[in-house]
Tab-separated table of C-alpha atoms in Angstrom:
chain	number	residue	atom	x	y	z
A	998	UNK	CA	-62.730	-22.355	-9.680
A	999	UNK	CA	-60.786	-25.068	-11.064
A	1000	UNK	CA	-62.315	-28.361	-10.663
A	1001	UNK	CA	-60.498	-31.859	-9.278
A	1002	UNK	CA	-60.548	-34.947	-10.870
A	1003	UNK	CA	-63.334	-36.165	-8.162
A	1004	UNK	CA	-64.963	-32.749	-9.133
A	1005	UNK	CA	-65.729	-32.756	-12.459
A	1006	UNK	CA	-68.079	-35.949	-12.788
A	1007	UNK	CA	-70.495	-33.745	-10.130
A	1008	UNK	CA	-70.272	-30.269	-11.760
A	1009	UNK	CA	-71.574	-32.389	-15.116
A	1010	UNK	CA	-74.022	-34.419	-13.335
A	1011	UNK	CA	-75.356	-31.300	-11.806
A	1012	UNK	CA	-75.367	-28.996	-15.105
A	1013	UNK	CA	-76.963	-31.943	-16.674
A	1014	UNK	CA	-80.046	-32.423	-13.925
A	1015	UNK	CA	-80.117	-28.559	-14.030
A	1016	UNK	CA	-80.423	-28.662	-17.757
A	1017	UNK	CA	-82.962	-31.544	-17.265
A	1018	UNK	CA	-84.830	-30.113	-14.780
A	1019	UNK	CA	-86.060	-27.469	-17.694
A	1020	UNK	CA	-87.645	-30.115	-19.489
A	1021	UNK	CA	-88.860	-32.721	-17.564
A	1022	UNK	CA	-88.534	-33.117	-13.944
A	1023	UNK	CA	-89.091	-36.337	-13.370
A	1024	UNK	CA	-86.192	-37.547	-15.830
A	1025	UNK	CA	-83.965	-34.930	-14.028
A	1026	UNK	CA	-84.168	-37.316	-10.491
A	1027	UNK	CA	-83.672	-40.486	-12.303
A	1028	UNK	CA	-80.532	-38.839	-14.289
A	1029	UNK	CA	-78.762	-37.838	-10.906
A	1030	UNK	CA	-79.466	-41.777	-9.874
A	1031	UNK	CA	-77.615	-42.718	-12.956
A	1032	UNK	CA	-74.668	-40.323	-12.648
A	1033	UNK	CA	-74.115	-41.291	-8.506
A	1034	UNK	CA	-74.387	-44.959	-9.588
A	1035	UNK	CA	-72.354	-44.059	-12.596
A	1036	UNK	CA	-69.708	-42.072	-9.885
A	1037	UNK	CA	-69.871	-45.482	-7.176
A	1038	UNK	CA	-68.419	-47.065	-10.473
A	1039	UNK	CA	-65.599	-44.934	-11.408
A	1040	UNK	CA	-64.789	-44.600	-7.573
A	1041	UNK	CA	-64.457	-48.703	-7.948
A	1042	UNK	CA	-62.614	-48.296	-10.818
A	1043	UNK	CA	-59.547	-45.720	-9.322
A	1044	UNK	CA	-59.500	-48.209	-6.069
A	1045	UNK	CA	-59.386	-51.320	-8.140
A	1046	UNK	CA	-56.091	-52.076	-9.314
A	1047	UNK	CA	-54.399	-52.552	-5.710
A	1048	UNK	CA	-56.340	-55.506	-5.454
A	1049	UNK	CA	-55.211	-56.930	-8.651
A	1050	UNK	CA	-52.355	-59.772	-9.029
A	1051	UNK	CA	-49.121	-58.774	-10.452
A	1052	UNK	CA	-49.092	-60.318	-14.189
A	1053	UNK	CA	-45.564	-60.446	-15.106
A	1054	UNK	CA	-42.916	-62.502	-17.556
A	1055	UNK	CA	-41.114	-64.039	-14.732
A	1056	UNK	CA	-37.627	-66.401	-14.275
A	1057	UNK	CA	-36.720	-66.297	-10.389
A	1058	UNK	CA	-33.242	-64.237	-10.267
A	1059	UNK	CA	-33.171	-62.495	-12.955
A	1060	UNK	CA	-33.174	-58.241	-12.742
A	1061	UNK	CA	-36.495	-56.597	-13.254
A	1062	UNK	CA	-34.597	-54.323	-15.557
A	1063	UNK	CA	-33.707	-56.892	-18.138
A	1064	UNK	CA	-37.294	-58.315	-18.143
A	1065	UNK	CA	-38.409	-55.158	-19.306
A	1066	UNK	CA	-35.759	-54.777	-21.837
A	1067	UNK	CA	-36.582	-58.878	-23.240
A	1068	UNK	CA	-40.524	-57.977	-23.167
A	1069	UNK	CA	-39.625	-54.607	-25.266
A	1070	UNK	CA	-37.500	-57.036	-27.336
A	1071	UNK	CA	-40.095	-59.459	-28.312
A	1072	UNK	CA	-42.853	-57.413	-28.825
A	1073	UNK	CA	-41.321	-55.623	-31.348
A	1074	UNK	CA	-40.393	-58.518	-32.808
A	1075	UNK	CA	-43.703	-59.641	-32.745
A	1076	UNK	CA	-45.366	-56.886	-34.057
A	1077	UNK	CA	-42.821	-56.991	-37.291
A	1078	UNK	CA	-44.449	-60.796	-37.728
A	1079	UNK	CA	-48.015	-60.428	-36.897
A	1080	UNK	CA	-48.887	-56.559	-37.532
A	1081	UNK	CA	-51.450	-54.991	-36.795
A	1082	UNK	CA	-54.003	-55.454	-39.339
A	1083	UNK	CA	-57.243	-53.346	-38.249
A	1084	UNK	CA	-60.710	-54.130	-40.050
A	1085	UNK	CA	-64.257	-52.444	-39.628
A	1086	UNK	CA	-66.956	-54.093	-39.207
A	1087	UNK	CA	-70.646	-52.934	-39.079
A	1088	UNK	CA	-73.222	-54.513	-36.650
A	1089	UNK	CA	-76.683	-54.950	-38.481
A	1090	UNK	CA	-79.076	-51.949	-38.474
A	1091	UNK	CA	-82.034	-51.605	-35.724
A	1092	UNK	CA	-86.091	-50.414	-36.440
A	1093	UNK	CA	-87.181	-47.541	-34.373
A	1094	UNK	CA	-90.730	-47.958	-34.565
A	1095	UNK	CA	-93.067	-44.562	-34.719
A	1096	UNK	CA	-94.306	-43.292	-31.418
A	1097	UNK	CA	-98.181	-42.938	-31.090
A	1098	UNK	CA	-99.297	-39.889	-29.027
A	1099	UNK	CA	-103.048	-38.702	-28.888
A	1100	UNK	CA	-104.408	-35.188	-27.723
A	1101	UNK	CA	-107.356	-34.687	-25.472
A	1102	UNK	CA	-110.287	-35.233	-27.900
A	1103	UNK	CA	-109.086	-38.241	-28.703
A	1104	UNK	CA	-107.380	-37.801	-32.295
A	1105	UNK	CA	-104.420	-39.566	-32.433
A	1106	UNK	CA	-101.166	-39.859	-34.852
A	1107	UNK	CA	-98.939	-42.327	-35.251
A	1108	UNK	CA	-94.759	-40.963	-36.266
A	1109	UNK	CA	-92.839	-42.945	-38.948
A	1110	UNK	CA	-90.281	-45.370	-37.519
A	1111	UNK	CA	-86.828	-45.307	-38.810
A	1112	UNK	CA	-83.950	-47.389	-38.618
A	1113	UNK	CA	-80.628	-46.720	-36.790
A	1114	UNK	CA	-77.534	-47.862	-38.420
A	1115	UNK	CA	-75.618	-50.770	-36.623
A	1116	UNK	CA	-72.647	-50.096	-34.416
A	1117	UNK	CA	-68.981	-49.854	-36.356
A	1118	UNK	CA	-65.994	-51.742	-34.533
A	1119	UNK	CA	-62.480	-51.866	-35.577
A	1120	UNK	CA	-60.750	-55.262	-34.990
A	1121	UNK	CA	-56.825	-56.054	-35.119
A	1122	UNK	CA	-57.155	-59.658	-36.377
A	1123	UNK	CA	-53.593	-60.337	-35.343
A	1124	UNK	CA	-53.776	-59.123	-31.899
A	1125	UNK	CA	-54.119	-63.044	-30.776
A	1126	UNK	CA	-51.275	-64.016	-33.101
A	1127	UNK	CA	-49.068	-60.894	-31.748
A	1128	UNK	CA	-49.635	-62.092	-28.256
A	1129	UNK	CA	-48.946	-66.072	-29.201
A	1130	UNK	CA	-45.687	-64.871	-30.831
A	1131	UNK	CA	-44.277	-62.536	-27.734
A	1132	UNK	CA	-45.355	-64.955	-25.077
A	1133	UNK	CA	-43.263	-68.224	-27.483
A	1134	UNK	CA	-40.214	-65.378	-27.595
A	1135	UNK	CA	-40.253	-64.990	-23.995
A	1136	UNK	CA	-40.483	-68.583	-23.465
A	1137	UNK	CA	-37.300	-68.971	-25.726
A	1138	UNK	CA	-35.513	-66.555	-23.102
A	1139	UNK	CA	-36.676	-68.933	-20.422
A	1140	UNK	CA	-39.336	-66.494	-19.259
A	1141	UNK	CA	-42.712	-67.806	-18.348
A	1142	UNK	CA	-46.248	-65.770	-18.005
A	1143	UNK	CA	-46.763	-65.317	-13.873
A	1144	UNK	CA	-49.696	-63.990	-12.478
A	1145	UNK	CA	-48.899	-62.531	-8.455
A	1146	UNK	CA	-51.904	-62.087	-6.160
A	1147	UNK	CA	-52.119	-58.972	-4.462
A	1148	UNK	CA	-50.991	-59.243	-0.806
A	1149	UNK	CA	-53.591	-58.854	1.790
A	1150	UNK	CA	-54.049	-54.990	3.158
A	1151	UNK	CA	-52.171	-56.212	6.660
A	1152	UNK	CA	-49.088	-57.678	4.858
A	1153	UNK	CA	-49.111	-54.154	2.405
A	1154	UNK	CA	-49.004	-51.936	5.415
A	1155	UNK	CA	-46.521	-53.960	7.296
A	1156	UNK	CA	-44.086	-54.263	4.421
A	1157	UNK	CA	-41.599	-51.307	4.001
A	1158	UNK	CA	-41.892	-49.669	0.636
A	1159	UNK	CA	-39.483	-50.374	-1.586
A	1160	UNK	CA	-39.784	-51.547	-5.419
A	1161	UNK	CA	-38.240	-55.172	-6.565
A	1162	UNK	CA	-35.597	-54.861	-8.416
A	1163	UNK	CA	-34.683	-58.877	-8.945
A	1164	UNK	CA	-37.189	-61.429	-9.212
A	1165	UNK	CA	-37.899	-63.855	-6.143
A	1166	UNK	CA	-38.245	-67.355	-6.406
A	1167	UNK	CA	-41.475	-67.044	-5.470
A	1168	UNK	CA	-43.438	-69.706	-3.151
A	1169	UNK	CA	-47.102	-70.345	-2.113
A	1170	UNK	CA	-47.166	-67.690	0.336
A	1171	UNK	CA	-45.734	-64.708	-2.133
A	1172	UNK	CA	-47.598	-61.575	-3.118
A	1173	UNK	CA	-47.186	-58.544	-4.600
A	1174	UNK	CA	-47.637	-55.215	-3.521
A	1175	UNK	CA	-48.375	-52.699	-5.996
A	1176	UNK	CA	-46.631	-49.255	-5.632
A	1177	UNK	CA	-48.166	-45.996	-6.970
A	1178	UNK	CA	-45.632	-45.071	-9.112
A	1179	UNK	CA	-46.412	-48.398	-11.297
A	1180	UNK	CA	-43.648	-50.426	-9.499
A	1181	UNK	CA	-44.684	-53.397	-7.281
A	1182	UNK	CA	-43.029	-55.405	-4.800
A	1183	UNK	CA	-42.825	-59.175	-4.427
A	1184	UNK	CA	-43.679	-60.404	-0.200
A	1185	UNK	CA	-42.751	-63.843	0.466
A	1186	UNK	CA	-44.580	-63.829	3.779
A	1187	UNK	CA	-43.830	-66.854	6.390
């Protein structure tokens, strides 16, 4: 049976407690609190982004179309003058010390500890500088950085749906509504 995208995070929890189950019970029940906490989250996660503002380059009147096509514009321009320019880096290393365990007349023994090697992250140490450079090109268009907040679940259902083709001039009482095919549209309620 194939599984759904809500499916597959229980068939692994559950092959996981079953699995755990084998070796230690009592880690088995705390796993399967972990994986419905860890499930709560992703649920959060899918719901999320409706309630998220709009971020957007933004100059009232102008087509949606063309702000696309400027954005696409400048950040290829600004990755040709601040490319990506990746470097790894390695976190220091962490002790593990040895584990002491003792049998039933009392002898004990005492494992070696070890050390773990530190994490390794690759940075882009231009992404700031990429970013700086799109956001001064769009400003050179006469395009500014606009951040939309999400319009309240009573003005979303009321609205028809429809995507926004030209930009607004947008006032205190505007929000955006986002669309599930990625589009959004810009309420001016009032």
């Amino acid at each position: 049976m194939p599984l759904t995208v809500w499916g597959w995070p229980y068939a692994f929890a559950f092959a996981l407690v079953t699995v755990n189950s084998i070796v230690n019970r009592a880690e088995s029940g705390h796993f399967l609190i972990v994986m419905l906490r860890a499930m709560k989250l992703i649920t959060l996660a899918a719901l999320l982004p409706a309630c998220l503002p709009v971020s957007t380059y933004y100059r009232a009147g102008a087509p949606l179309a063309l702000v696309e096509r400027e954005e696409t514009a400048c950040q290829v321009r600004a990755l040709a003058q601040a490319p990506v320019a990746q470097i790894v880096r390695q976190g220091p290393p962490r002790y593990i010390p040895g584990i002491r365990s003792c049998n039933s007349h009392g002898v004990c023994h005492v494992s070696r500890g070890y050390y773990v090697p530190g994490p390794i992250t690759t940075v882009d140490v231009n992404a700031d500088l990429r970013q700086r450079v799109e956001r001064q090109c769009m400003a050179d268009k006469g395009f500014v950085p606009q951040s939309i907040p999400a319009c309240p679940p009573g003005v979303a259902s009321a609205a028809p749906a429809r995507a926004t083709t030209t930009l607004p001039r947008l006032t205190a009482q505007s929000c955006a509504i986002r669309n599930g095919d990625g589009t959004f549209q810009i309420v001016n309620q009032g």
